[in-house]
Amino acid sequence: MILYRLICSRGHEFESWFRDSETYDRQAAQRAVSCPYCHSTEVSKAIMAPHVARWTEEPRRPPALLDESQAALRAMIRELREKIAASTEDVGSRFPDEARRIHDGEAEARAIRGRASFEEAKALLEEGIEISPIPGPPEESH
Ligand SMILES: [Zn+2]
């Protein structure tokens, strides 16, 4: 039997007996060893203090590549939204009515943007009025 001094990811130290070092390694890998204070299964040997310190200082993050592609995608969406905003007239909640008036030739033909509920957008499409959603979260104002 081996007595190991262990430390969990929250810094609780405790002692636990294992049949041998392989048993500890296997149980730790299977997350079968848990902290008696907080039940965290992220435990390691207390003597591996440098590892634990680095572990807690650097929160686990998704791979950098994912971060970068997400940032690039967000930038593209922002750019597209700015282009849409610059080339269209904001009619806010009057969008469904205004789109219909333009379609029927009652209003000046121009590019507009605004808000429409799912039902309103569906109705417009069914009437053959060409609309498309703006990517990203809905605009805050209007
Ligand atoms: Zn703990």
mmCIF file of C-alpha atoms and ligand atoms in Angstrom:
data_model
loop_
_atom_site.group_PDB
_atom_site.id
_atom_site.type_symbol
_atom_site.label_atom_id
_atom_site.label_comp_id
_atom_site.label_asym_id
_atom_site.label_seq_id
_atom_site.Cartn_x
_atom_site.Cartn_y
_atom_site.Cartn_z
ATOM 1 C CA MET A 1 0.000 0.000 0.000
ATOM 2 C CA ILE A 2 1.117 3.525 -0.754
ATOM 3 C CA LEU A 3 -0.094 6.667 0.982
ATOM 4 C CA TYR A 4 -0.301 9.564 -1.437
ATOM 5 C CA ARG A 5 -0.751 13.163 -0.499
ATOM 6 C CA LEU A 6 -3.137 14.514 -3.138
ATOM 7 C CA ILE A 7 -4.378 17.935 -4.131
ATOM 8 C CA CYS A 8 -7.571 18.744 -5.990
ATOM 9 C CA SER A 9 -8.062 21.434 -8.634
ATOM 10 C CA ARG A 10 -9.399 23.779 -5.922
ATOM 11 C CA GLY A 11 -6.329 23.342 -3.775
ATOM 12 C CA HIS A 12 -7.682 20.998 -1.108
ATOM 13 C CA GLU A 13 -5.025 18.627 0.130
ATOM 14 C CA PHE A 14 -5.862 15.173 1.386
ATOM 15 C CA GLU A 15 -4.292 11.740 1.809
ATOM 16 C CA SER A 16 -5.392 8.498 0.278
ATOM 17 C CA TRP A 17 -4.157 4.929 0.268
ATOM 18 C CA PHE A 18 -3.574 2.992 -2.944
ATOM 19 C CA ARG A 19 -2.457 -0.558 -3.527
ATOM 20 C CA ASP A 20 0.432 0.647 -5.665
ATOM 21 C CA SER A 21 1.393 3.545 -7.884
ATOM 22 C CA GLU A 22 -0.207 1.930 -10.977
ATOM 23 C CA THR A 23 -3.514 1.714 -9.124
ATOM 24 C CA TYR A 24 -3.325 5.396 -8.302
ATOM 25 C CA ASP A 25 -2.432 6.292 -11.912
ATOM 26 C CA ARG A 26 -5.285 4.233 -13.293
ATOM 27 C CA GLN A 27 -7.879 5.510 -10.820
ATOM 28 C CA ALA A 28 -6.794 9.108 -11.282
ATOM 29 C CA ALA A 29 -6.992 8.733 -15.072
ATOM 30 C CA GLN A 30 -10.471 7.267 -14.736
ATOM 31 C CA ARG A 31 -11.390 10.132 -12.387
ATOM 32 C CA ALA A 32 -12.209 7.567 -9.745
ATOM 33 C CA VAL A 33 -10.301 9.560 -7.131
ATOM 34 C CA SER A 34 -12.299 12.442 -5.708
ATOM 35 C CA CYS A 35 -11.576 15.209 -3.235
ATOM 36 C CA PRO A 36 -13.324 14.515 0.118
ATOM 37 C CA TYR A 37 -14.025 18.253 0.533
ATOM 38 C CA CYS A 38 -15.484 19.294 -2.826
ATOM 39 C CA HIS A 39 -15.741 15.958 -4.676
ATOM 40 C CA SER A 40 -13.637 17.300 -7.529
ATOM 41 C CA THR A 41 -12.153 14.431 -9.532
ATOM 42 C CA GLU A 42 -9.383 16.666 -10.882
ATOM 43 C CA VAL A 43 -6.789 15.491 -8.437
ATOM 44 C CA SER A 44 -3.068 15.064 -8.657
ATOM 45 C CA LYS A 45 -0.240 14.195 -6.335
ATOM 46 C CA ALA A 46 0.592 17.090 -4.036
ATOM 47 C CA ILE A 47 4.293 16.668 -4.788
ATOM 48 C CA MET A 48 3.532 17.746 -8.359
ATOM 49 C CA ALA A 49 3.000 21.273 -7.094
ATOM 50 C CA PRO A 50 4.471 23.061 -10.151
ATOM 51 C CA HIS A 51 1.960 21.240 -12.368
ATOM 52 C CA VAL A 52 -0.930 22.119 -10.114
ATOM 53 C CA ALA A 53 0.091 25.755 -9.980
ATOM 54 C CA ARG A 54 0.261 26.031 -13.748
ATOM 55 C CA TRP A 55 -3.006 24.174 -14.031
ATOM 56 C CA THR A 56 -4.923 26.607 -11.826
ATOM 57 C CA GLU A 57 -3.317 29.761 -13.246
ATOM 58 C CA GLU A 58 -4.264 28.921 -16.819
ATOM 59 C CA PRO A 59 -7.954 28.212 -17.122
ATOM 60 C CA ARG A 60 -8.663 25.639 -19.778
ATOM 61 C CA ARG A 61 -9.446 27.364 -23.036
ATOM 62 C CA PRO A 62 -10.610 26.106 -26.393
ATOM 63 C CA PRO A 63 -7.801 25.707 -28.922
ATOM 64 C CA ALA A 64 -6.490 28.998 -30.276
ATOM 65 C CA LEU A 65 -7.509 28.056 -33.810
ATOM 66 C CA LEU A 66 -11.160 27.942 -32.791
ATOM 67 C CA ASP A 67 -10.867 31.348 -31.120
ATOM 68 C CA GLU A 68 -9.306 32.842 -34.238
ATOM 69 C CA SER A 69 -11.846 31.436 -36.664
ATOM 70 C CA GLN A 70 -14.675 32.597 -34.434
ATOM 71 C CA ALA A 71 -13.160 36.059 -34.231
ATOM 72 C CA ALA A 72 -12.764 36.119 -38.031
ATOM 73 C CA LEU A 73 -16.371 35.046 -38.473
ATOM 74 C CA ARG A 74 -17.576 37.720 -36.067
ATOM 75 C CA ALA A 75 -15.532 40.334 -37.940
ATOM 76 C CA MET A 76 -17.050 39.204 -41.258
ATOM 77 C CA ILE A 77 -20.567 39.415 -39.847
ATOM 78 C CA ARG A 78 -19.840 42.863 -38.396
ATOM 79 C CA GLU A 79 -18.493 44.052 -41.751
ATOM 80 C CA LEU A 80 -21.508 42.652 -43.604
ATOM 81 C CA ARG A 81 -23.894 44.298 -41.160
ATOM 82 C CA GLU A 82 -22.106 47.633 -41.577
ATOM 83 C CA LYS A 83 -22.374 47.340 -45.368
ATOM 84 C CA ILE A 84 -26.077 46.524 -45.086
ATOM 85 C CA ALA A 85 -26.581 49.438 -42.692
ATOM 86 C CA ALA A 86 -24.747 51.835 -45.053
ATOM 87 C CA SER A 87 -26.679 50.786 -48.168
ATOM 88 C CA THR A 88 -30.204 50.465 -46.791
ATOM 89 C CA GLU A 89 -32.789 52.690 -45.151
ATOM 90 C CA ASP A 90 -33.802 51.676 -41.636
ATOM 91 C CA VAL A 91 -37.589 51.508 -41.438
ATOM 92 C CA GLY A 92 -37.637 49.677 -38.104
ATOM 93 C CA SER A 93 -40.880 47.898 -37.271
ATOM 94 C CA ARG A 94 -42.556 49.337 -40.410
ATOM 95 C CA PHE A 95 -40.449 46.848 -42.416
ATOM 96 C CA PRO A 96 -43.239 44.405 -43.410
ATOM 97 C CA ASP A 97 -45.575 47.253 -44.506
ATOM 98 C CA GLU A 98 -42.830 49.155 -46.301
ATOM 99 C CA ALA A 99 -41.589 46.010 -48.093
ATOM 100 C CA ARG A 100 -45.150 45.390 -49.276
ATOM 101 C CA ARG A 101 -45.600 49.014 -50.445
ATOM 102 C CA ILE A 102 -42.338 48.867 -52.422
ATOM 103 C CA HIS A 103 -43.336 45.517 -53.875
ATOM 104 C CA ASP A 104 -46.731 46.936 -54.895
ATOM 105 C CA GLY A 105 -45.146 50.070 -56.371
ATOM 106 C CA GLU A 106 -46.756 52.325 -53.758
ATOM 107 C CA ALA A 107 -43.439 53.425 -52.330
ATOM 108 C CA GLU A 108 -40.137 54.367 -53.935
ATOM 109 C CA ALA A 109 -38.122 51.282 -54.848
ATOM 110 C CA ARG A 110 -35.127 51.177 -52.529
ATOM 111 C CA ALA A 111 -33.270 48.852 -50.220
ATOM 112 C CA ILE A 112 -34.676 48.854 -46.732
ATOM 113 C CA ARG A 113 -33.902 47.098 -43.507
ATOM 114 C CA GLY A 114 -35.948 46.679 -40.375
ATOM 115 C CA ARG A 115 -37.577 44.209 -38.103
ATOM 116 C CA ALA A 116 -40.116 41.524 -38.870
ATOM 117 C CA SER A 117 -41.390 38.681 -36.771
ATOM 118 C CA PHE A 118 -40.971 35.152 -38.046
ATOM 119 C CA GLU A 119 -44.654 35.103 -39.066
ATOM 120 C CA GLU A 120 -44.348 38.459 -40.854
ATOM 121 C CA ALA A 121 -41.223 37.339 -42.704
ATOM 122 C CA LYS A 122 -42.920 34.085 -43.706
ATOM 123 C CA ALA A 123 -45.955 36.000 -45.016
ATOM 124 C CA LEU A 124 -43.734 38.328 -47.074
ATOM 125 C CA LEU A 125 -41.898 35.397 -48.646
ATOM 126 C CA GLU A 126 -45.194 33.697 -49.430
ATOM 127 C CA GLU A 127 -46.333 36.880 -51.184
ATOM 128 C CA GLY A 128 -43.217 36.645 -53.342
ATOM 129 C CA ILE A 129 -41.480 39.604 -51.701
ATOM 130 C CA GLU A 130 -37.759 39.060 -51.602
ATOM 131 C CA ILE A 131 -36.311 39.511 -48.130
ATOM 132 C CA SER A 132 -33.306 38.064 -46.391
ATOM 133 C CA PRO A 133 -32.247 37.918 -42.759
ATOM 134 C CA ILE A 134 -29.335 40.025 -41.520
ATOM 135 C CA PRO A 135 -26.751 37.727 -39.892
ATOM 136 C CA GLY A 136 -25.924 38.138 -36.233
ATOM 137 C CA PRO A 137 -27.987 39.289 -33.260
ATOM 138 C CA PRO A 138 -31.009 41.549 -33.856
ATOM 139 C CA GLU A 139 -30.348 45.276 -33.896
ATOM 140 C CA GLU A 140 -30.928 46.883 -30.519
ATOM 141 C CA SER A 141 -32.595 50.172 -31.442
ATOM 142 C CA HIS A 142 -35.798 51.128 -33.266
HETATM 143 ZN ZN ZN B 1 -11.374 19.795 -3.300
#
